[in-house]
Short mmCIF file of C-alpha atoms and ligand atoms in Angstrom, two decimals:
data_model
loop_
_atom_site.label_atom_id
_atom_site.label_comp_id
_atom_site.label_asym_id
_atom_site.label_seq_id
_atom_site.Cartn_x
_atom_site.Cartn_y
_atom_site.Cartn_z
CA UNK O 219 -1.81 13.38 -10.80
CA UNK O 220 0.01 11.51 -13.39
CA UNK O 221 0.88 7.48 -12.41
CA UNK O 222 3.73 5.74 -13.88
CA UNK O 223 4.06 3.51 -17.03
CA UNK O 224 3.03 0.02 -16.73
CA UNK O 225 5.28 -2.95 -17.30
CA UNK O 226 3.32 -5.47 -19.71
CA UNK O 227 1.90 -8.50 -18.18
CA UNK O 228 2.01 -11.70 -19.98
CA UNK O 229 -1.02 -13.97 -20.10
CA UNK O 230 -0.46 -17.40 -19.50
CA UNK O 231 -1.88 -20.65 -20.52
CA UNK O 232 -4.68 -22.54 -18.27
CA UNK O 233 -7.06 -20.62 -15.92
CA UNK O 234 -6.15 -18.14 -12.53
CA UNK O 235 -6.85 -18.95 -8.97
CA UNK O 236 -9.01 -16.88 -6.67
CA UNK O 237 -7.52 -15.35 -3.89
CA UNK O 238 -7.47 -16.23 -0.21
CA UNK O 239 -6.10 -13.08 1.69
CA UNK O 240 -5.61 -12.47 5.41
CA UNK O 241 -8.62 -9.71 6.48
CA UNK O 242 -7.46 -7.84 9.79
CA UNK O 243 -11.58 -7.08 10.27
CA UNK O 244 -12.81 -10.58 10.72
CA UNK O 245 -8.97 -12.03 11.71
CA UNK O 246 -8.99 -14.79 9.22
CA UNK O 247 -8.65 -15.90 5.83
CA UNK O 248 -11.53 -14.77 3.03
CA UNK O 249 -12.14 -15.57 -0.61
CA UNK O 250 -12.39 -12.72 -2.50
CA UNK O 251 -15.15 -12.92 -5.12
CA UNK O 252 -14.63 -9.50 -6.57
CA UNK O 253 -16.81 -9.92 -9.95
CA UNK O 254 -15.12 -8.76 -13.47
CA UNK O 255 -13.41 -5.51 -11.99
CA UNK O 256 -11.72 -6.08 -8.84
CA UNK O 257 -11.52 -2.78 -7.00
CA UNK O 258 -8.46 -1.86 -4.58
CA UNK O 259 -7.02 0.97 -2.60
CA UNK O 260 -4.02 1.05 -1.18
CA UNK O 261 -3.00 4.02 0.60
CA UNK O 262 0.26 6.01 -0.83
CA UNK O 263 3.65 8.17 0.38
CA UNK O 264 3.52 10.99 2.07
CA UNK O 265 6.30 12.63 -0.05
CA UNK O 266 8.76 14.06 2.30
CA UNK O 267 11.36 11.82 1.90
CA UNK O 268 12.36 9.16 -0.65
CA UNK O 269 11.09 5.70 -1.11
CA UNK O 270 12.26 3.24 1.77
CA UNK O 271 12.07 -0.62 1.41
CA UNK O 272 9.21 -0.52 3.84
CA UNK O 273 6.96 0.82 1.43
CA UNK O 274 8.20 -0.77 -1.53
CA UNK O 275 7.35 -4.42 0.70
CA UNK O 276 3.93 -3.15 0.87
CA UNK O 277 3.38 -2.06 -2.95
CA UNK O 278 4.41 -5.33 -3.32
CA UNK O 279 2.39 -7.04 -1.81
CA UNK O 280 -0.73 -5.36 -3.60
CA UNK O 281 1.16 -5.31 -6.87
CA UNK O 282 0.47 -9.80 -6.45
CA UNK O 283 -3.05 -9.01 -5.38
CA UNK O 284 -3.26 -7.46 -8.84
CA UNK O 285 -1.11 -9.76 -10.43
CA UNK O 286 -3.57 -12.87 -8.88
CA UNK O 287 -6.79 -10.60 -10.37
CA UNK O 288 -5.19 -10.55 -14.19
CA UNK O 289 -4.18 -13.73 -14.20
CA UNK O 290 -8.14 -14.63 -13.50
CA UNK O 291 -8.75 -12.02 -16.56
CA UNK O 292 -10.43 -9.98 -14.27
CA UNK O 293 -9.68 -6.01 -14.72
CA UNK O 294 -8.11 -4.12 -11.78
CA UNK O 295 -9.14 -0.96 -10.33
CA UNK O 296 -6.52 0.04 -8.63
CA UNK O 297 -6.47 3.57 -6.70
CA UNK O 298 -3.59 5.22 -5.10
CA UNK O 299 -3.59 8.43 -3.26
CA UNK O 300 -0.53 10.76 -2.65
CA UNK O 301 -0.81 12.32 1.15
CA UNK O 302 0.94 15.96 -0.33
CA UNK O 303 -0.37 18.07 2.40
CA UNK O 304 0.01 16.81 5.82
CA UNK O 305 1.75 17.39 9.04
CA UNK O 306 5.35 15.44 8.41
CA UNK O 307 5.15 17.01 4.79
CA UNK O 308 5.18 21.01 6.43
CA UNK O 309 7.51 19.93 9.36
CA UNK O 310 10.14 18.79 6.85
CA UNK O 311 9.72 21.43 4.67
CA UNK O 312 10.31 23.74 7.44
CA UNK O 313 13.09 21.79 8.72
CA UNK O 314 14.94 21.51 5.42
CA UNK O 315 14.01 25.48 4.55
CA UNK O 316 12.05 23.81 1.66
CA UNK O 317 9.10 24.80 -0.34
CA UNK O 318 6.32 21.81 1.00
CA UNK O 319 5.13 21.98 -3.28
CA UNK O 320 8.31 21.29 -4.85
CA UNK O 321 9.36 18.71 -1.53
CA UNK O 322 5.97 17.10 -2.35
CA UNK O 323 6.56 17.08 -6.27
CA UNK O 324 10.46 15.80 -6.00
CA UNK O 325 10.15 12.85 -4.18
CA UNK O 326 6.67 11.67 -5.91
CA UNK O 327 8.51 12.43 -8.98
CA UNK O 328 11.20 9.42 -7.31
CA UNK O 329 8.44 7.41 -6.12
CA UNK O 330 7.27 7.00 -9.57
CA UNK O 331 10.62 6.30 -10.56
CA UNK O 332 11.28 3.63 -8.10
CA UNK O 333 8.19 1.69 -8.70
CA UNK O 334 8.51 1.91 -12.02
CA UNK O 335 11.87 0.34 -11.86
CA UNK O 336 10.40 -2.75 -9.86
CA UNK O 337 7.69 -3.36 -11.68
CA UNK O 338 5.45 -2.55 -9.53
CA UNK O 339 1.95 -1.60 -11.62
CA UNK O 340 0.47 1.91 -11.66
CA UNK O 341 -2.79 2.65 -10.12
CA UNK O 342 -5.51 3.63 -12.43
CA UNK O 343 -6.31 6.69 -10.59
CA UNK O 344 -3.17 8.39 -8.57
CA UNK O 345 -5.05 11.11 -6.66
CA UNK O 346 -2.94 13.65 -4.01
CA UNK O 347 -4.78 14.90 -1.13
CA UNK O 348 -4.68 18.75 -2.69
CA UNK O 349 -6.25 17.92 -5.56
CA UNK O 350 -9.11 16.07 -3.69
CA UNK O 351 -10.16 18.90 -1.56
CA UNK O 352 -12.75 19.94 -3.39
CA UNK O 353 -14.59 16.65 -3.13
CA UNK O 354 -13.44 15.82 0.46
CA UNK O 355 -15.15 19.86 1.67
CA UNK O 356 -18.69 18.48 1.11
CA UNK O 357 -18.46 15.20 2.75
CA UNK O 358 -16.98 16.74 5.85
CA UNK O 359 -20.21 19.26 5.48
CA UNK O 360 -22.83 16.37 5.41
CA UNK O 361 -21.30 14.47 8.02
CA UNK O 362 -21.36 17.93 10.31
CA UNK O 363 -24.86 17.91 9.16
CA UNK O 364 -26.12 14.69 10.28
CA UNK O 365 -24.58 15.02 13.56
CA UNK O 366 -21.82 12.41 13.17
CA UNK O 367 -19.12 15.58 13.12
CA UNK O 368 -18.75 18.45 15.16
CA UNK O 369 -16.84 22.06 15.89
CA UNK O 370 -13.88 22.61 17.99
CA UNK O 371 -12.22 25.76 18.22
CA UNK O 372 -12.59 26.53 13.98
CA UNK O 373 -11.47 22.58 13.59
CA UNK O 374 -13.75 20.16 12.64
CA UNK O 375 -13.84 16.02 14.60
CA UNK O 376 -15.50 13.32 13.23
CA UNK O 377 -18.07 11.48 16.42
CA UNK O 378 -16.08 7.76 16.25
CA UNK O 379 -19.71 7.13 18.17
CA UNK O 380 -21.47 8.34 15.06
CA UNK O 381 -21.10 4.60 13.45
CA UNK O 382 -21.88 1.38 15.60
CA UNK O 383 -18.90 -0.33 13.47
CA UNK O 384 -16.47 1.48 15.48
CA UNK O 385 -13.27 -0.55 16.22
CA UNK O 386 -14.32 -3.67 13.98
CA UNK O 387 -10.97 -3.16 11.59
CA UNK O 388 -8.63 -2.92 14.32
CA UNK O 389 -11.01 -4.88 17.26
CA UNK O 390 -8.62 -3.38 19.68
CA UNK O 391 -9.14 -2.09 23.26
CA UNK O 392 -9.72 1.46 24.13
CA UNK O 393 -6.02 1.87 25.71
CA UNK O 394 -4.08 0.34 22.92
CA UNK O 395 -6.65 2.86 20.40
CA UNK O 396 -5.49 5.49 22.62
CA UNK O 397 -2.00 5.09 23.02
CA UNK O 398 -1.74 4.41 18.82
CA UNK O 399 -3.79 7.43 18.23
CA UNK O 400 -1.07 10.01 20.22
CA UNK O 401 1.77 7.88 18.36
CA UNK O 402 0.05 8.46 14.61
CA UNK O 403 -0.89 11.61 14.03
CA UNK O 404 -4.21 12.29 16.68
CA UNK O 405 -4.32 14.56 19.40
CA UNK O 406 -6.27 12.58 22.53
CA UNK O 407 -5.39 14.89 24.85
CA UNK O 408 -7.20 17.85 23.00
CA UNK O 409 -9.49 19.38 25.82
CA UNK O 410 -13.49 19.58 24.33
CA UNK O 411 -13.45 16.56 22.56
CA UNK O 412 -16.65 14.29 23.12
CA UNK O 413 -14.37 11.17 22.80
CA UNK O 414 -10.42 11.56 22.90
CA UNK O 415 -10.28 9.03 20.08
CA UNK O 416 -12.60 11.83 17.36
CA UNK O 417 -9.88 12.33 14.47
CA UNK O 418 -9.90 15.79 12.63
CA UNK O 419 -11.99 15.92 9.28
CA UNK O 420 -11.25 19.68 8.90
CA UNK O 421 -8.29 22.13 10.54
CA UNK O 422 -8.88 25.47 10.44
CA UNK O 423 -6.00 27.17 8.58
CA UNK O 424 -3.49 27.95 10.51
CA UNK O 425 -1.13 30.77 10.64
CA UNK O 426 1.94 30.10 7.96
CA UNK O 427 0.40 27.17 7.02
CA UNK O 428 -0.85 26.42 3.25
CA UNK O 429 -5.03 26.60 3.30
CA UNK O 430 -7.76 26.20 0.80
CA UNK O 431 -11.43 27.79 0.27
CA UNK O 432 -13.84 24.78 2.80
CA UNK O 433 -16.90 26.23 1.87
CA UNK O 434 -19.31 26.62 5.38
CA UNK O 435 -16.29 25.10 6.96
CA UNK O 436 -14.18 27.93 6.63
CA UNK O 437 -10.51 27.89 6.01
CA UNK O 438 -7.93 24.86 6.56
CA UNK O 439 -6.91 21.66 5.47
CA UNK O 440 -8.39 18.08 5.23
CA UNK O 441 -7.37 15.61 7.87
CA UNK O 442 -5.41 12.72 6.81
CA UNK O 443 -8.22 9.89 7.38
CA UNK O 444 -10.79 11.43 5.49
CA UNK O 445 -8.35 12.52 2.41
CA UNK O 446 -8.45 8.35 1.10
CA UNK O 447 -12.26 8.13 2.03
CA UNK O 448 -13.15 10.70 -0.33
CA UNK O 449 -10.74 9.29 -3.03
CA UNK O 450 -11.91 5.98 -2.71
CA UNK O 451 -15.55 6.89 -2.50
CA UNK O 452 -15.26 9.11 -5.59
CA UNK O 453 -13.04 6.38 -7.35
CA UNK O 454 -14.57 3.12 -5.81
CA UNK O 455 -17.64 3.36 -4.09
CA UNK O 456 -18.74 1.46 -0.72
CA UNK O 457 -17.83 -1.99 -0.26
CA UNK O 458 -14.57 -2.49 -2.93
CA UNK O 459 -12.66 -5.39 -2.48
CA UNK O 460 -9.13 -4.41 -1.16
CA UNK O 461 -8.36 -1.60 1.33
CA UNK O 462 -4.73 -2.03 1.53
CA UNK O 463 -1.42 -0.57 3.29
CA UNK O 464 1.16 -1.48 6.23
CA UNK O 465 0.06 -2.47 9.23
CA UNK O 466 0.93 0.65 10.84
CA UNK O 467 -2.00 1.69 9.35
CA UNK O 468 -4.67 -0.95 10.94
CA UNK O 469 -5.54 2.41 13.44
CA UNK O 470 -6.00 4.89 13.19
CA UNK O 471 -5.81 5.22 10.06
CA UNK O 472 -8.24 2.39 7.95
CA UNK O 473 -10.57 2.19 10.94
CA UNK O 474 -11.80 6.02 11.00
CA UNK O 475 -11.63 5.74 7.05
CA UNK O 476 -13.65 2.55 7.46
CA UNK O 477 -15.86 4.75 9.96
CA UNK O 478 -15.94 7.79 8.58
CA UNK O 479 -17.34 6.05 5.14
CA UNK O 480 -19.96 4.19 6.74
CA UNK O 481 -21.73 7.08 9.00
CA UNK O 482 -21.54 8.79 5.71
CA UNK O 483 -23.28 6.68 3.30
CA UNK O 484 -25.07 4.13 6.46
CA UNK O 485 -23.66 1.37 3.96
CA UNK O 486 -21.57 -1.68 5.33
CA UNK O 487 -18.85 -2.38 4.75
CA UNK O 488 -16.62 0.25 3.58
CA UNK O 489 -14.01 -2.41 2.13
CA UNK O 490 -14.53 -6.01 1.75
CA UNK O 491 -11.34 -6.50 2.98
CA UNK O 492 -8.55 -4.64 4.87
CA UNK O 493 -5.24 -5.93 3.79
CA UNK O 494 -1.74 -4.93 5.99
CA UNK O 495 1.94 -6.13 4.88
CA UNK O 496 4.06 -6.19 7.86
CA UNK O 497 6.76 -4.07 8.62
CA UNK O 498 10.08 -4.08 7.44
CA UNK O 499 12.99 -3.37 10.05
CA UNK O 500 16.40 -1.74 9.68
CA UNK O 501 18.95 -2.01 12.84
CA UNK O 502 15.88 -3.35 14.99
CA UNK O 503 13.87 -0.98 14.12
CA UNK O 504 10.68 0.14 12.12
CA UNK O 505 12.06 1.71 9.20
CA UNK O 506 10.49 5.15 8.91
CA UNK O 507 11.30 8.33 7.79
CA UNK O 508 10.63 10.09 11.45
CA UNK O 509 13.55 7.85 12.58
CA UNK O 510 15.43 8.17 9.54
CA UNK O 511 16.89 4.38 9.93
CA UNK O 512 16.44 3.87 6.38
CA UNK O 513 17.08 1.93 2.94
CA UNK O 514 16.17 3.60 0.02
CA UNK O 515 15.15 2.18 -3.56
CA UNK O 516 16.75 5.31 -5.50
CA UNK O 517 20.10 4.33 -3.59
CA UNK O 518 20.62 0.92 -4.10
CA UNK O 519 19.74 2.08 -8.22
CA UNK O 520 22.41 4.39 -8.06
CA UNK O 521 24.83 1.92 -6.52
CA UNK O 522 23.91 -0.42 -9.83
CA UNK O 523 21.21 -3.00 -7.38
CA UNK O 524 20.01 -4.24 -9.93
CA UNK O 525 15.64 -3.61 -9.35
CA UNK O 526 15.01 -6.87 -9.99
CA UNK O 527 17.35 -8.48 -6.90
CA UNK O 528 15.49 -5.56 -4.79
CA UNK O 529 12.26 -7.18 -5.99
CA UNK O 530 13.44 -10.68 -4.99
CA UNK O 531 14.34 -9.43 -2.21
CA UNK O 532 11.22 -8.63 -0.72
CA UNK O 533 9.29 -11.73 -2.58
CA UNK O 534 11.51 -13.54 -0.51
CA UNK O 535 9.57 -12.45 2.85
CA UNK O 536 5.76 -13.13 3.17
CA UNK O 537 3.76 -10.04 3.31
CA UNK O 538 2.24 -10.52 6.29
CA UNK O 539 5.71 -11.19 8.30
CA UNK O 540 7.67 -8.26 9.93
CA UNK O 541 11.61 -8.81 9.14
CA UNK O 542 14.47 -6.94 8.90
CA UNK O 543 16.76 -5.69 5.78
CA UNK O 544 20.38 -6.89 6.04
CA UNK O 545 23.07 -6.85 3.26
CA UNK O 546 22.60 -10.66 3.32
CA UNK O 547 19.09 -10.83 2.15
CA UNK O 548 19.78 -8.94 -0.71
CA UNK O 549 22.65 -10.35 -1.46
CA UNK O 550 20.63 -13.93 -1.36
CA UNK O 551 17.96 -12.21 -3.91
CA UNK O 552 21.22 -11.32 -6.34
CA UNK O 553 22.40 -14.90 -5.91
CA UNK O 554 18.68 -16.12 -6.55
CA UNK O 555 18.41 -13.52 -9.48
CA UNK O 556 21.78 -14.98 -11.04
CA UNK O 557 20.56 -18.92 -10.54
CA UNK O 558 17.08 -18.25 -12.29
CA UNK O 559 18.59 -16.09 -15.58
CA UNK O 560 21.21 -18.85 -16.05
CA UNK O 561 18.23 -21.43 -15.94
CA UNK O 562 16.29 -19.89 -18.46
CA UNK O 563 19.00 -18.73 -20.70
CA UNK O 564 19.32 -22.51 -21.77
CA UNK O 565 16.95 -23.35 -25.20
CA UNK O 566 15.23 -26.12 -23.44
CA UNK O 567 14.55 -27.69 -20.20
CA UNK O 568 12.59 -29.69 -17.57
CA UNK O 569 8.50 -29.10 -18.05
CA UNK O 570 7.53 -25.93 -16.53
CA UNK O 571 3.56 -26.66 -16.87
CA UNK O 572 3.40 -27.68 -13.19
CA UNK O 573 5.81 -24.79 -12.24
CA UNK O 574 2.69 -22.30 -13.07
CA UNK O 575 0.29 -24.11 -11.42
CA UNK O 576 2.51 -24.23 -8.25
CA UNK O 577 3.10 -20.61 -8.59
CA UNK O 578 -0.71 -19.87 -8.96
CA UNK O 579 -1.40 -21.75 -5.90
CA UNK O 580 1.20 -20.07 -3.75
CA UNK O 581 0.15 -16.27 -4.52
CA UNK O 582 -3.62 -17.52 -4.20
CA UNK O 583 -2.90 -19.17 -0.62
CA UNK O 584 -2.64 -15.69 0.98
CA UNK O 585 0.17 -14.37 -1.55
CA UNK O 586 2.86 -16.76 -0.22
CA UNK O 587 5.46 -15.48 -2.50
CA UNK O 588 8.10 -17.47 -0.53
CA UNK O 589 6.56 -20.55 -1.29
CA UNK O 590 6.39 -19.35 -5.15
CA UNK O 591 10.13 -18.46 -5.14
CA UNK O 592 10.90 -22.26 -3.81
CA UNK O 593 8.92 -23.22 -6.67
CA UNK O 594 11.07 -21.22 -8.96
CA UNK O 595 14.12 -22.34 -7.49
CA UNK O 596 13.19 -26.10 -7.72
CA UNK O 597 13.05 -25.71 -11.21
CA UNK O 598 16.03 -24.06 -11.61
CA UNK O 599 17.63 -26.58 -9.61
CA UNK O 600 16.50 -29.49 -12.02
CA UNK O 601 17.93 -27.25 -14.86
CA UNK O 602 21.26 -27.39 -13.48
CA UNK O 603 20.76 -30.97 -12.48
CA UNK O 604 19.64 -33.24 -15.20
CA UNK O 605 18.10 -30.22 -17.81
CA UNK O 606 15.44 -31.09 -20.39
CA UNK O 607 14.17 -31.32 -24.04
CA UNK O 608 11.25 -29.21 -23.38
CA UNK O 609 11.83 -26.02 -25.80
CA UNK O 610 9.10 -24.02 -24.43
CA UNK O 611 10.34 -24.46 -20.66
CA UNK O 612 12.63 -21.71 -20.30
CA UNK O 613 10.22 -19.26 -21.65
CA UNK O 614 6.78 -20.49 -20.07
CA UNK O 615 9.40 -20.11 -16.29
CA UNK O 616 10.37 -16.46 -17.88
CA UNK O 617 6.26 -15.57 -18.10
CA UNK O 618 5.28 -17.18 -15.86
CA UNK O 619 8.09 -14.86 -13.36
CA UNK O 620 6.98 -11.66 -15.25
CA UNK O 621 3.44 -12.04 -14.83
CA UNK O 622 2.73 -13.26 -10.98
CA UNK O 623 5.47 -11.77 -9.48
CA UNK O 624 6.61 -8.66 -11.77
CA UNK O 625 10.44 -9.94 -12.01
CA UNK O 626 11.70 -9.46 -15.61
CA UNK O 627 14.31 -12.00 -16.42
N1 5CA L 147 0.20 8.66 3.25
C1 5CA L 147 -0.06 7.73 4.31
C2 5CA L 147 -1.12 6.73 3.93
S1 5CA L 147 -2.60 7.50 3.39
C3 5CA L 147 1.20 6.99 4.72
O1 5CA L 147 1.12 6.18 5.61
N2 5CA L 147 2.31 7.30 4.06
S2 5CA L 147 3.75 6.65 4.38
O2 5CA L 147 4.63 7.24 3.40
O3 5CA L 147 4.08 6.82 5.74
O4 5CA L 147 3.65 5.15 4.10
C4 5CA L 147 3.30 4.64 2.83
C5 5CA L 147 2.95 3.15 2.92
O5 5CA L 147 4.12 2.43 3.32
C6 5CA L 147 1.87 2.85 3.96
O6 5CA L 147 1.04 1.81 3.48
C7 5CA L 147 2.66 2.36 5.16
O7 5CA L 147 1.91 1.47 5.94
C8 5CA L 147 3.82 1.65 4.48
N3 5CA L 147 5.03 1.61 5.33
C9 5CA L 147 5.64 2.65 5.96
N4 5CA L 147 6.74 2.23 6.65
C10 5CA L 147 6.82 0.87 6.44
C11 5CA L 147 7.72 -0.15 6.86
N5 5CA L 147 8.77 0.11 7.64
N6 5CA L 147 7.49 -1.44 6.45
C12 5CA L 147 6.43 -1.72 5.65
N7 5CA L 147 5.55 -0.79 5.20
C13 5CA L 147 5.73 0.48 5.59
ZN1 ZN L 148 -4.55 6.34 3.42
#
């Protein structure tokens, strides 16, 4: 699949920081040492409805753990996948007497648009579950084969006993893994399981239901988990540096991936790190497309938002926090938008040199973009104050914007 363009990133002067990032696995902070290419996946859209400002606060938040890479002058391997054949995906289509192909293709087609329009930097490889099947078939084969999978009806479960690192993404108790597993997509209450927590690596096809050639598996369609393993194994390999997404995705999701990648290969750790933005509210409420409480990107465009107040907007919360989208924090973001173009508008100003430095230090400290936007604004506050002689202070703030946190003023 086809990403979407990349907005430049301007270099700036004096040296990157290394990042310290939040790891759910071992609960605390961790240095990330990733070597010349830094290697990330973050999981992608299921396509059945537009882009919400849920997921655009999480491609956020791994758009700065890119931006903190380049500014070291490290390359980025970045890999996205796009879940277009899943559950949600056919229920909609049903629902909305839709083809699940062209549902799948129309609002990836406005996910690209909408990321595009914040800035938010393409993955190097932008992989959709269909496309991966025929690599994801002969993993789900070996792990039959070794005994860490097993048959059920035509549908094939993946043994959570099968790897002793069971449960060290999430670390939580059986009930909780339970009750989240019924809630996101797993079916614990599926007589013949060995363990009600075993996720699906294979589904027999179903009647009415789309279904591809699985080899000695017969019939079906992937499961969801094993859908980013194989894209990140075939794109990444064991032990990358950045498994990323929303927290809703801590389980099941990243620890049978994190599982299901380590009884295959008997390698440890599947990522470095697993990285989870928090969750962004609307009326109280998760917003998610199963509740339909949502704020889309592609309608605040249309109503003239400008992308760039929608991208303060959510540099204004820290990634890790869960908050809520009112009227007033985007109007704040167009207020904060207005304040910082005025500043650098000006031919001169105060020094900006520490400005990057305190910017740096902010996005390295666990990607603290709040703290980076009070840097920003304590410039522009001087500005307005007292102003400057320094000529290359309006442009060093403008690159320095651009680069770390992808706002184009
Ligand atoms: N296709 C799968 C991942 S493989 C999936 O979860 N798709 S999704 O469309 O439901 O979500 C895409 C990304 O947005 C995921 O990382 C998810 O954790 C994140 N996300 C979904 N809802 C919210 C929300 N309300 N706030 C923050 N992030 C969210
Ligand atoms: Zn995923």
């Amino acid at each position: 699949m086809h990403a979407w363009p990349a907005s430049e990133v301007p270099a700036l002067p004096g040296k990157g920081r290394d990042l310290r990032i939040h790891d759910t696995a071992t609960g605390g902070r961790v240095t990330l040492d990733p070597g010349p290419v830094a290697r990330i996946y973050v999981c992608g859209i299921t396509p059945y409805d537009a882009t919400h400002m849920g997921h655009a606060a999480t491609y956020n938040a791994f758009d700065l753990v890119q931006r903190v890479w380049l500014d070291t002058k490290r390359q980025v391997h970045y890999v996205q996948n796009v879940t277009d054949v899943d559950d949600p995906l056919l229920e909609r289509a049903i629902r909305d007497g839709k083809d699940w192909v062209e549902l799948a293709e129309g609002e990836t087609a406005l996910f690209r648009e909408d990321m595009t329009a914040l800035r938010l930097l393409p993955p190097k490889h932008y992989i959709g579950a269909v496309e991966a099947i025929p690599g994801i078939v002969p993993l789900v084969e070996r792990l039959r084969d070794a005994g860490a999978a097993y048959e059920l009806e035509g549908d094939v479960y993946f043994s959570v006993e099968s790897d002793p690192h069971f449960g060290e993404v999430s670390h939580y108790d059986a009930a909780a893994m339970k009750a989240l597993s019924a809630e996101r997509g797993g079916d614990p209450e599926r007589p013949g399981k060995k363990n009600p927590l075993d996720p699906m690596l294979w589904m027999a096809a179903r009647e009415g239901e789309p279904s591809w050639d699985g080899a000695s598996l017969g019939r079906g369609r992937p499961g969801w988990h094993i859908e980013c393993v194989a894209i990140a194994l075939d794109h990444l390999g064991m032990g990358f540096d950045v498994q990323g997404g929303g927290s809703d995705l801590i389980f099941p999701h990243h620890e049978m991936g994190a599982s299901h990648a380590q009884a295959l290969t008997g390698e440890y750790p599947f990522a470095k790190a697993y990285v989870h933005a928090g969750m962004v509210a609307l009326d109280g409420q998760k917003m998610s497309k199963s509740k339909g409480n949502l704020v889309f990107v592609s309608k605040l465009r249309r109503d003239g938002v400008d992308p760039a107040a929608i991208r303060l907007t959510l540099l204004a919360h820290h990634y890790r926090a869960d908050w809520e989208w009112t009227d007033q924090v985007l109007q704040d973001a167009v207020e904060r938008l207005g304040r910082w173009r005025a500043a650098v508008s000006r031919p001169d100003g105060p020094s900006a040199d520490a400005l990057v430095e305190e910017v740096r230090e902010a996005l390295a400290n666990d990607l603290d973009a709040p703290a980076a936007l009070a840097a920003v604004d304590r410039w522009a506050e001087r500005q307005d104050a007292d102003g400057g002689t320094d000529e290359a202070a309006p442009g060093l703030v403008s690159r320095t914007v651009d680069a770390l946190l992808g706002v184009a003023l």
